[in-house]
Coordinates of C-alpha atoms in Angstrom, one line a residue:
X1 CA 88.0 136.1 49.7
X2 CA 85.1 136.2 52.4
X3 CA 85.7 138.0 55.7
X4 CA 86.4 135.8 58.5
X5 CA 83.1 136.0 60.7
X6 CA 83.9 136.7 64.4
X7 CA 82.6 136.6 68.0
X8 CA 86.2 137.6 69.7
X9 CA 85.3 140.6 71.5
X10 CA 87.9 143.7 72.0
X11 CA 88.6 145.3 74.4
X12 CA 89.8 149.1 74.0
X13 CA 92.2 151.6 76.1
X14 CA 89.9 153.8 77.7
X15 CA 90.6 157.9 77.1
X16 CA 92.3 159.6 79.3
X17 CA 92.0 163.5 80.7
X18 CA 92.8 165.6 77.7
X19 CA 93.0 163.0 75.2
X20 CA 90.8 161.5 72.6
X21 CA 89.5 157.7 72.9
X22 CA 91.7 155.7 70.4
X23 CA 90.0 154.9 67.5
X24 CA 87.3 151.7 67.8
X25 CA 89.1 148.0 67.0
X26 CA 88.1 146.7 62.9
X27 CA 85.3 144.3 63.9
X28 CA 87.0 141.6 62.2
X29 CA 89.9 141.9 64.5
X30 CA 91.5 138.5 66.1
X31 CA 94.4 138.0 68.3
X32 CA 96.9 135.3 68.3
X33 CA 99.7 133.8 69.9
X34 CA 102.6 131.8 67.3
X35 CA 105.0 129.6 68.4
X36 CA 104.3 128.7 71.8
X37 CA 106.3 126.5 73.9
X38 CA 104.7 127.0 77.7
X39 CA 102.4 129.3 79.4
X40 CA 102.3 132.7 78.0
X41 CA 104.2 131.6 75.4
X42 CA 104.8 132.8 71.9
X43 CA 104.5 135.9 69.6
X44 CA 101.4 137.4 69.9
X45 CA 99.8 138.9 66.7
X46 CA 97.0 141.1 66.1
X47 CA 95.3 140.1 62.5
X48 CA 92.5 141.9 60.9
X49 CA 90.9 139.4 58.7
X50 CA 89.1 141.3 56.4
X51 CA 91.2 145.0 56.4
X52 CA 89.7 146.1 52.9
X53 CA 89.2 149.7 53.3
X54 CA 91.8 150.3 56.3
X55 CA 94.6 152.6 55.6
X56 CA 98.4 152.5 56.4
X57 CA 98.1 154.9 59.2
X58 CA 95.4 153.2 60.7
X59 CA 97.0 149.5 60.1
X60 CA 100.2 151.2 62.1
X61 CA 97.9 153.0 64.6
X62 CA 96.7 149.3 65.5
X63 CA 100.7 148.0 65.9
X64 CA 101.2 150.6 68.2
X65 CA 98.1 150.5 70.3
X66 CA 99.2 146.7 71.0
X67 CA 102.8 146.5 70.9
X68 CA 103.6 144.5 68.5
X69 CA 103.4 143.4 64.7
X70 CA 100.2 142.9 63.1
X71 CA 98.8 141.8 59.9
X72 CA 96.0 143.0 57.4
X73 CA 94.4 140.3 54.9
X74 CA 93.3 141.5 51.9
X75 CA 91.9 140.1 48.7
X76 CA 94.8 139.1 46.3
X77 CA 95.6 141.2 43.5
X78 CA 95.5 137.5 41.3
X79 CA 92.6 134.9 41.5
X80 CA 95.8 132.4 41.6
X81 CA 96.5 133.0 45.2
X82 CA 94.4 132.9 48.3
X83 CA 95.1 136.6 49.7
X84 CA 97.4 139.4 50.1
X85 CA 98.9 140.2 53.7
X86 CA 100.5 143.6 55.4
X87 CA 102.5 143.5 58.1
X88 CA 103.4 146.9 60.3
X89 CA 105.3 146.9 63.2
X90 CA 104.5 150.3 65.4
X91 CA 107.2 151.5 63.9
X92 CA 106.8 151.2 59.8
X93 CA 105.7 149.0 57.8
X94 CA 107.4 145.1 57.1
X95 CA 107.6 143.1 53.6
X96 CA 107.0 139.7 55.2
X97 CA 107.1 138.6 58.8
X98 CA 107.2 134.8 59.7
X99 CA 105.0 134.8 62.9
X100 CA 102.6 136.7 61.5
X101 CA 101.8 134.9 58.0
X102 CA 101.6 131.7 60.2
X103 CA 99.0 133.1 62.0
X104 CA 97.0 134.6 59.4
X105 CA 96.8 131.2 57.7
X106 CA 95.6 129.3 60.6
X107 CA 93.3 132.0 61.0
X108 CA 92.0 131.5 57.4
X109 CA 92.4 128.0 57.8
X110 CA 90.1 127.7 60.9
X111 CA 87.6 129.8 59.1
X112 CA 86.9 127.4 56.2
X113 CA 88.6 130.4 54.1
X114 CA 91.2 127.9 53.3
X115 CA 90.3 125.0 52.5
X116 CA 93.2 123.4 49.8
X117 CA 96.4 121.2 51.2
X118 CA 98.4 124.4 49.9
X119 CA 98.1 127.9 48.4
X120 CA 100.0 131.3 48.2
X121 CA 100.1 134.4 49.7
X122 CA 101.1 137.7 48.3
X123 CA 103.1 140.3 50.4
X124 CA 105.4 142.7 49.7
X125 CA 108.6 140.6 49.4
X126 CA 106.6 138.2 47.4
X127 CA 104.9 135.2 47.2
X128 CA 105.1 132.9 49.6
X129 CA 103.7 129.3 49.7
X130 CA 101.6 128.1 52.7
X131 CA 100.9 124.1 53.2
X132 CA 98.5 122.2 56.0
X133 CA 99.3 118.6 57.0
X134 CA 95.5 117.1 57.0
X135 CA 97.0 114.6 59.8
X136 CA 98.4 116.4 62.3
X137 CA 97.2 120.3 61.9
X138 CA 100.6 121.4 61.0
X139 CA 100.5 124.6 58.8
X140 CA 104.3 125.5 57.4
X141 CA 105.2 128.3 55.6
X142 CA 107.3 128.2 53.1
X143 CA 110.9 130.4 52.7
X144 CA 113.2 130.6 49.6
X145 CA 116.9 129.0 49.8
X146 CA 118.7 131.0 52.4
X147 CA 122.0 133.5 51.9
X148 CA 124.7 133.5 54.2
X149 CA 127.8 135.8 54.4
X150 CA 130.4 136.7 56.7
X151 CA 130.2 139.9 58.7
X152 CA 133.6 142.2 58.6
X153 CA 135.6 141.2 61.7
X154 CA 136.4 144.8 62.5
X155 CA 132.8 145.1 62.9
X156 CA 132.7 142.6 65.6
X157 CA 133.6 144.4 68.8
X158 CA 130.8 147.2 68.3
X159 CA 128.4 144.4 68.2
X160 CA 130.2 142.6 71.2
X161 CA 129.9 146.2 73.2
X162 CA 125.9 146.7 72.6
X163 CA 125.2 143.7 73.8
X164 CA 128.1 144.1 76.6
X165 CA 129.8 140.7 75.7
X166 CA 133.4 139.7 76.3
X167 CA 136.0 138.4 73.1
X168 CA 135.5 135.4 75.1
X169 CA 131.8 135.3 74.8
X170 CA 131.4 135.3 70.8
X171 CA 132.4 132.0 69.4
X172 CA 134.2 130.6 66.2
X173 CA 132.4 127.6 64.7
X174 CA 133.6 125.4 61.9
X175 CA 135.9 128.9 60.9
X176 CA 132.7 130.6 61.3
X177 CA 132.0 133.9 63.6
X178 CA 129.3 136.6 63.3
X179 CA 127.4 135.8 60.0
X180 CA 124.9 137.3 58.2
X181 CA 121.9 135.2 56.9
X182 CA 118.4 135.8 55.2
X183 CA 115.9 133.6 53.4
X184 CA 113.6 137.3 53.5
X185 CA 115.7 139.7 55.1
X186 CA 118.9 139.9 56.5
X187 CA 119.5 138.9 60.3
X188 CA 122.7 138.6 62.2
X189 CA 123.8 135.7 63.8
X190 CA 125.5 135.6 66.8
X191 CA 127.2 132.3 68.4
X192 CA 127.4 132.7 72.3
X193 CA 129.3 130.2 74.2
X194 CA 126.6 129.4 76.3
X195 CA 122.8 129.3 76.6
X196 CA 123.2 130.8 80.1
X197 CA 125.1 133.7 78.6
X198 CA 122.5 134.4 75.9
X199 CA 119.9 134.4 78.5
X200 CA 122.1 137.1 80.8
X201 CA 122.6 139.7 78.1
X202 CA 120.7 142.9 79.8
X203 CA 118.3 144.9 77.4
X204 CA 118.0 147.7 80.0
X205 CA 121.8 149.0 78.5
X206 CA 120.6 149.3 74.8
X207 CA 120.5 152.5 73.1
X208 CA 118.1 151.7 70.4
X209 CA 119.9 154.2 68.1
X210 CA 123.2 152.3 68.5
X211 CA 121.1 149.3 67.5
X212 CA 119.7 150.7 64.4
X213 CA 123.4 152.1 63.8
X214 CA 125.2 149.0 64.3
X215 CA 122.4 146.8 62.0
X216 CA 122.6 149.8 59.2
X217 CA 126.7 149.4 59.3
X218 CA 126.6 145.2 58.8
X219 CA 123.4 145.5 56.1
X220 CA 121.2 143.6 59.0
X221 CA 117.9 144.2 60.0
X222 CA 117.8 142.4 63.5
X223 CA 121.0 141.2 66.2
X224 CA 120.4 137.2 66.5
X225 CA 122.3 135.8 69.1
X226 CA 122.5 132.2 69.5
X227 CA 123.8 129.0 72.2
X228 CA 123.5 125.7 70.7
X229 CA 121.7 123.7 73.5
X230 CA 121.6 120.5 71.8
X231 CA 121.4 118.0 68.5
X232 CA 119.0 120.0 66.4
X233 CA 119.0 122.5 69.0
X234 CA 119.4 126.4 69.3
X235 CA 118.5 129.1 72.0
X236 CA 118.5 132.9 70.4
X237 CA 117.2 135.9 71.1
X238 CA 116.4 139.3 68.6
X239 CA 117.1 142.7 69.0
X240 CA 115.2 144.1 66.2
X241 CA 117.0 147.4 63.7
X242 CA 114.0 149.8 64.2
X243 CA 110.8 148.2 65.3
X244 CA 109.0 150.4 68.1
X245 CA 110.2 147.0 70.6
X246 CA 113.9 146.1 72.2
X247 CA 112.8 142.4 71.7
X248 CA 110.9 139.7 69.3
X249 CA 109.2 137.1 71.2
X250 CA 109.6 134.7 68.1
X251 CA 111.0 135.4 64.8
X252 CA 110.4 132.9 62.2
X253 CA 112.6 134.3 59.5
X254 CA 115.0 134.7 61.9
X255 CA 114.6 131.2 62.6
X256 CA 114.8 129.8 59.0
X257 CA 118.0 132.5 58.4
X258 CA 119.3 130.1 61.8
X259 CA 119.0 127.4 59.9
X260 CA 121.1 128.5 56.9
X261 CA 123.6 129.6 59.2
X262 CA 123.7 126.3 60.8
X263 CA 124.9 124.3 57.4
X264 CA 128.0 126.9 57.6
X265 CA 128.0 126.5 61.1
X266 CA 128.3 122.3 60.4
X267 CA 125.6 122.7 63.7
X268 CA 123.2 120.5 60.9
X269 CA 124.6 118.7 58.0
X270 CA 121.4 119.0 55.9
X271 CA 121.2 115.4 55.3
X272 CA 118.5 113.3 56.0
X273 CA 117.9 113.3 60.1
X274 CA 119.8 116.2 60.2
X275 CA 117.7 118.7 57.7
X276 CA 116.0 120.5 60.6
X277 CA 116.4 122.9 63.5
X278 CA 114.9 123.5 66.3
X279 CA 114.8 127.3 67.3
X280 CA 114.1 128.5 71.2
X281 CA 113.4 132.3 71.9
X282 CA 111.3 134.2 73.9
X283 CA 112.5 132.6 77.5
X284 CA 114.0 136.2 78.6
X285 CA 110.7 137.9 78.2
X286 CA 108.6 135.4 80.1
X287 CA 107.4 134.3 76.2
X288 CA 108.6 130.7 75.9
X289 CA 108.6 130.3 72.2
X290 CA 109.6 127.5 69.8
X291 CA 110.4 127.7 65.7
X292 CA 110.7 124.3 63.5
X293 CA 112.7 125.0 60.6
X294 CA 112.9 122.0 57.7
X295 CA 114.5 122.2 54.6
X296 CA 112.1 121.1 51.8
X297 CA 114.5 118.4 51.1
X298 CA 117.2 116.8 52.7
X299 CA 120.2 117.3 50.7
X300 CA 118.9 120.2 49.2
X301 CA 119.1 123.3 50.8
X302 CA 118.8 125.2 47.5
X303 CA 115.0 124.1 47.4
X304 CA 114.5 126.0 50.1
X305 CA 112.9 125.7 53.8
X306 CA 109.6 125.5 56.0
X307 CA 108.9 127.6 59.1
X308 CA 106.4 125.8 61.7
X309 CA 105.4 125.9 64.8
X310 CA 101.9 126.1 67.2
X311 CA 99.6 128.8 66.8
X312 CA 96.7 129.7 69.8
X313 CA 94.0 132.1 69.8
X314 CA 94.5 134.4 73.0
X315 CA 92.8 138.1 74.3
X316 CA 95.2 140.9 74.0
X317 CA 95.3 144.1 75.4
X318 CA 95.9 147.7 74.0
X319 CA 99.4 148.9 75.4
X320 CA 98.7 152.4 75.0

């Protein structure tokens, strides 16, 4: 795979008193923003293109200087698929992140890189399949069938008191309450009575070690709260287990673990005209963000779903 050539130009925190300049930007460094739905919208992504030769603690070293998740293409390990992709939070390092893939592939498909209708990536929860629609620009990226379980009702009310919710707040739907879902990792879902009260819960409370408590007691790896706000329709917000951030702009597997959750949910019937959601986040951090999640096939959630959405190239600057 040929590096992506560049003429985005960086722009680097400047060293302070005391304290070494941070190390120089990968020259093959481009910044995106997925999912957008308004101005300022969306996830925004740090990708290095061509990260052959990078190391782990300098791929983390760049989610931290920014703030938020980045990916690293590399060369594929098998001349069957198009490239291999890291993702690091500032935190760790992630197996596969929605957003990010997305962004990476229109990346490599603005680049000529990518030049077929379809093609796979590798990443460290697998292989993923990536499609462009020649007629519109849409790129999807594909997501295995989804898993959904119920969390233990006695585990309820310590989720209900980190994000300082009432009994009244957290709704049954179609028998259903606080679910677990995941078509790549597990996320917990979250029905709130209202859009209005989704929007009001207050960050500023959270202990981020009772998050990571709480999402290590239910087997989750993020808090997804949801308001239906329409057919088709959800608002939701994450609260990430342990990712260096209180909140996710955008969370595409988030969004397709939503849709799961929505056949229990009978929010979707996952028949023809009604295969598809439509997933809102983002509007409490001044991000407006929107996630289309299809199954492959009406009628067949088994075969699996499709995460899209619009992806923008933006400036970003270092956090730290």
């Amino acid at each position: 795979m040929s590096p992506i050539a560049t003429t985005t130009t960086t722009t680097t925190a400047p060293a302070t008193a005391g304290k070494p300049a941070p190390a120089a930007d990968p020259a093959s460094l481009r910044f995106v923003t997925v999912f957008p739905s308004g101005v300022d919208g969306g996830n925004p992504c740090p990708v290095v293109t061509d990260a052959a030769g990078l190391t782990e603690d300098q791929m983390k070293g760049l989610a931290a200087k920014y703030g938020h998740e980045a990916a690293f293409i590399l060369p594929a390990s098998s001349p069957e698929h198009l490239a291999r992709i890291r993702y690091f939070v500032p935190a760790h390092e992630m197996e596969m992140c929605g957003h990010a893939t997305l962004g990476s592939a229109w990346l490599l498909r603005q680049a000529g890189v990518w030049t077929s209708d379809s093609a796979t990536v590798e990443t460290l929860a697998g292989v993923f399949e990536i499609r462009h629609d020649a007629s519109s620009g849409r790129i999807d990226v594909g997501q295995p069938r989804g898993r959904v379980e119920a969390v233990a009702a006695a585990s309820i009310p310590r989720i209900a008191r980190l994000l300082s919710l009432a009994p009244e707040d957290i709704l049954t739907i179609n028998n259903h309450s606080v679910l677990n879902a995941s078509t790549s990792r597990f996320k917990t879902l979250i029905p709130i009575r209202s859009v209005e009260r989704l929007q009001a819960i207050d960050t500023a409370t959270f202990d981020p070690e009772e998050v990571k408590a709480t999402c290590d007691e239910i087997n989750s790896t993020g808090l997804y709260p949801f308001a239906v706000a329409g057919s088709g329709e959800v608002h939701a917000r994450q609260f990430p287990r342990s990712s260096g951030y209180v909140e996710d702009a955008a969370t595409g597997i988030a969004a397709s673990a939503t849709l799961y959750g929505a056949l229990e949910y009978g929010i979707i019937s996952g028949a023809q005209g009604s295969d598809a959601l439509t997933v809102y986040q983002g509007f409490a951090l001044g991000r407006p963000s929107a996630i289309q999640v299809t199954l492959r096939k009406a009628g067949a959630p088994e075969e699996g779903c499709w995460i899209s959405g619009k992806v923008e190239e933006i400036v970003l600057e270092p956090v730290v």
